[in-house]
Amino acid sequence: MIRCKWRAALGAAVYVLLAGEARADVTAFLGVNGSPESRAVTGFSGGMTFVAFGFEGEYASTRESVDDVAPQLRTYMANGFVQNPIPISGLTFYGIAGAGLYRETLGDDSQTSFATNIGGGVKIDLAGPLQLRLDYRVFVLQGEALAKKPQRLYAGVNLKF
C-alpha cells in the first residue's frame, strides 16, 4: 500500500514537471577563466527545459599559457538547473550544478579526471528567440589538477526553440 502511494506521488511529480511545454536551447559563449591566470574560454551548450527545471550538456575550452604555468582546460559537463518559469521583465534567473570530466594539459603533461561545478546566471530576452546569457561557475577538479577550483565568467548568445 505504501509502495503504491510513493509510485503515485512520483508519477504526479513527473507529470507536473513535464506537463508544461518543453523548450530546447543552444548557447555559444566566450568568457574568462581566472585560475591560475586569466585566459579566454570558449564553448557551447545545449539543453532542454521543462517549466522550471532542465538539463544541459556543455563543452568548454581554455587555452594553455606555458609562460604563466596556466594549463589548457577542457570540460565536458552534464548539468541540471532550476529557473523562474516566467521571465521577470525579460530576465530568467537560474541556478545550475553538474558533474562530468575535465582534461588538463600543460606542455607534455596531461590528465583526465572527474569534475563538478556550481553557479548561476541570467538569460536576457533580446529579440524573438534570441537571448543574452550571462553565467558564473566554480569548478572543483579532482585528481592532480594545477588549479583545483577554477572560476569562469562568460557571456553567450542563446537561441531557444
Short mmCIF file of C-alpha atoms in Angstrom, two decimals:
data_model
loop_
_atom_site.label_atom_id
_atom_site.label_comp_id
_atom_site.label_asym_id
_atom_site.label_seq_id
_atom_site.Cartn_x
_atom_site.Cartn_y
_atom_site.Cartn_z
CA MET A 1 0.00 0.00 0.00
CA ILE A 2 2.79 2.42 0.92
CA ARG A 3 4.67 1.46 -2.23
CA CYS A 4 1.62 2.40 -4.36
CA LYS A 5 1.38 5.82 -2.67
CA TRP A 6 5.04 6.52 -3.43
CA ARG A 7 4.57 5.47 -7.04
CA ALA A 8 1.51 7.70 -7.37
CA ALA A 9 3.36 10.65 -5.80
CA LEU A 10 6.37 10.11 -8.05
CA GLY A 11 4.12 9.84 -11.11
CA ALA A 12 2.32 13.05 -10.16
CA ALA A 13 5.62 14.88 -9.66
CA VAL A 14 6.92 13.74 -13.06
CA TYR A 15 3.65 14.80 -14.69
CA VAL A 16 3.83 18.28 -13.12
CA LEU A 17 7.44 18.71 -14.20
CA LEU A 18 6.80 17.58 -17.75
CA ALA A 19 3.28 18.94 -18.22
CA GLY A 20 4.44 22.32 -19.49
CA GLU A 21 5.83 22.95 -22.90
CA ALA A 22 9.36 21.61 -23.23
CA ARG A 23 11.85 24.04 -24.72
CA ALA A 24 15.26 23.43 -26.15
CA ASP A 25 18.08 25.91 -26.44
CA VAL A 26 21.68 26.19 -27.57
CA THR A 27 24.31 28.67 -26.42
CA ALA A 28 27.68 29.68 -27.85
CA PHE A 29 29.82 31.58 -25.36
CA LEU A 30 33.04 33.49 -24.79
CA GLY A 31 34.42 34.36 -21.39
CA VAL A 32 37.27 34.38 -18.91
CA ASN A 33 38.76 31.57 -16.83
CA GLY A 34 40.53 33.29 -13.94
CA SER A 35 42.57 30.42 -12.48
CA PRO A 36 45.54 30.32 -12.18
CA GLU A 37 45.86 33.22 -14.69
CA SER A 38 43.15 35.00 -16.70
CA ARG A 39 42.68 33.39 -20.11
CA ALA A 40 39.91 33.27 -22.68
CA VAL A 41 37.41 30.42 -22.56
CA THR A 42 35.08 29.41 -25.39
CA GLY A 43 32.37 26.81 -25.55
CA PHE A 44 28.84 25.77 -26.30
CA SER A 45 25.91 24.10 -24.58
CA GLY A 46 22.56 22.62 -25.47
CA GLY A 47 19.68 21.63 -23.26
CA MET A 48 16.01 21.14 -22.51
CA THR A 49 13.77 22.98 -20.07
CA PHE A 50 10.55 21.62 -18.54
CA VAL A 51 8.72 24.54 -16.90
CA ALA A 52 11.23 25.49 -14.16
CA PHE A 53 13.67 22.57 -14.30
CA GLY A 54 16.04 21.47 -17.00
CA PHE A 55 19.31 19.91 -18.01
CA GLU A 56 22.11 20.71 -20.43
CA GLY A 57 25.31 19.30 -21.81
CA GLU A 58 28.25 21.65 -22.09
CA TYR A 59 31.75 21.75 -23.57
CA ALA A 60 34.28 24.50 -22.79
CA SER A 61 37.94 25.04 -23.61
CA THR A 62 40.56 27.36 -22.11
CA ARG A 63 43.93 27.72 -23.87
CA GLU A 64 47.17 26.98 -22.08
CA SER A 65 49.81 29.58 -21.28
CA VAL A 66 53.14 27.85 -20.63
CA ASP A 67 54.78 31.15 -19.59
CA ASP A 68 52.15 31.69 -16.85
CA VAL A 69 52.08 27.97 -15.87
CA ALA A 70 48.38 28.01 -16.76
CA PRO A 71 47.17 24.72 -18.28
CA GLN A 72 44.74 24.17 -21.10
CA LEU A 73 41.46 23.11 -19.53
CA ARG A 74 38.66 21.33 -21.36
CA THR A 75 35.45 20.47 -19.52
CA TYR A 76 32.66 18.10 -20.56
CA MET A 77 29.75 18.64 -18.15
CA ALA A 78 26.20 17.40 -17.65
CA ASN A 79 24.22 19.97 -15.63
CA GLY A 80 20.83 20.32 -14.03
CA PHE A 81 19.27 23.71 -13.37
CA VAL A 82 16.30 25.46 -11.84
CA GLN A 83 14.96 28.78 -13.13
CA ASN A 84 12.00 31.10 -12.78
CA PRO A 85 9.38 29.65 -15.18
CA ILE A 86 8.09 33.06 -16.31
CA PRO A 87 10.61 35.78 -17.23
CA ILE A 88 10.58 38.84 -14.98
CA SER A 89 10.90 41.95 -17.17
CA GLY A 90 12.60 39.78 -19.80
CA LEU A 91 15.01 38.19 -17.28
CA THR A 92 15.21 34.48 -16.50
CA PHE A 93 17.43 33.76 -13.49
CA TYR A 94 18.85 30.28 -12.93
CA GLY A 95 20.98 28.21 -10.57
CA ILE A 96 22.97 25.36 -12.08
CA ALA A 97 25.07 22.42 -10.88
CA GLY A 98 26.60 19.44 -12.58
CA ALA A 99 29.33 16.89 -12.98
CA GLY A 100 31.48 15.50 -15.73
CA LEU A 101 35.05 15.15 -16.90
CA TYR A 102 37.91 17.53 -17.44
CA ARG A 103 41.21 17.29 -19.30
CA GLU A 104 44.08 19.50 -18.22
CA THR A 105 47.23 19.84 -20.35
CA LEU A 106 50.41 21.83 -19.72
CA GLY A 107 53.29 21.14 -22.07
CA ASP A 108 53.79 17.37 -22.24
CA ASP A 109 51.84 16.68 -19.03
CA SER A 110 48.12 15.98 -19.11
CA GLN A 111 45.47 14.29 -17.07
CA THR A 112 41.79 13.49 -17.26
CA SER A 113 39.59 13.17 -14.18
CA PHE A 114 36.21 13.92 -12.60
CA ALA A 115 34.88 17.47 -12.03
CA THR A 116 31.83 19.17 -10.53
CA ASN A 117 30.52 22.70 -10.98
CA ILE A 118 28.02 25.05 -9.40
CA GLY A 119 26.91 28.53 -10.39
CA GLY A 120 24.17 30.66 -11.75
CA GLY A 121 23.25 33.33 -14.18
CA VAL A 122 20.59 35.13 -16.15
CA LYS A 123 19.13 34.88 -19.64
CA ILE A 124 18.10 38.27 -21.01
CA ASP A 125 15.47 38.42 -23.77
CA LEU A 126 16.77 40.29 -26.83
CA ALA A 127 14.52 39.70 -29.83
CA GLY A 128 12.31 36.73 -30.67
CA PRO A 129 14.13 33.53 -29.70
CA LEU A 130 17.48 35.27 -29.07
CA GLN A 131 18.77 35.83 -25.56
CA LEU A 132 21.97 37.10 -23.99
CA ARG A 133 23.20 34.60 -21.38
CA LEU A 134 25.49 35.69 -18.54
CA ASP A 135 26.91 32.85 -16.43
CA TYR A 136 29.29 32.36 -13.49
CA ARG A 137 30.63 28.95 -12.42
CA VAL A 138 33.00 27.50 -9.87
CA PHE A 139 34.53 24.14 -10.80
CA VAL A 140 36.06 21.58 -8.45
CA LEU A 141 38.63 19.44 -10.24
CA GLN A 142 39.59 16.07 -8.75
CA GLY A 143 42.97 14.40 -9.15
CA GLU A 144 46.23 16.30 -9.56
CA ALA A 145 44.86 19.45 -11.23
CA LEU A 146 47.08 22.53 -11.07
CA ALA A 147 44.12 24.81 -10.37
CA LYS A 148 41.73 22.83 -8.15
CA LYS A 149 38.88 25.39 -8.18
CA PRO A 150 38.88 27.41 -11.40
CA GLN A 151 36.19 30.04 -11.83
CA ARG A 152 34.61 31.04 -15.09
CA LEU A 153 32.56 34.04 -16.18
CA TYR A 154 31.05 34.17 -19.66
CA ALA A 155 28.60 35.89 -21.97
CA GLY A 156 26.87 33.97 -24.69
CA VAL A 157 24.24 34.12 -27.37
CA ASN A 158 21.37 31.78 -26.56
CA LEU A 159 18.84 30.57 -29.16
CA LYS A 160 15.68 28.97 -27.80
CA PHE A 161 13.34 26.86 -29.89
#
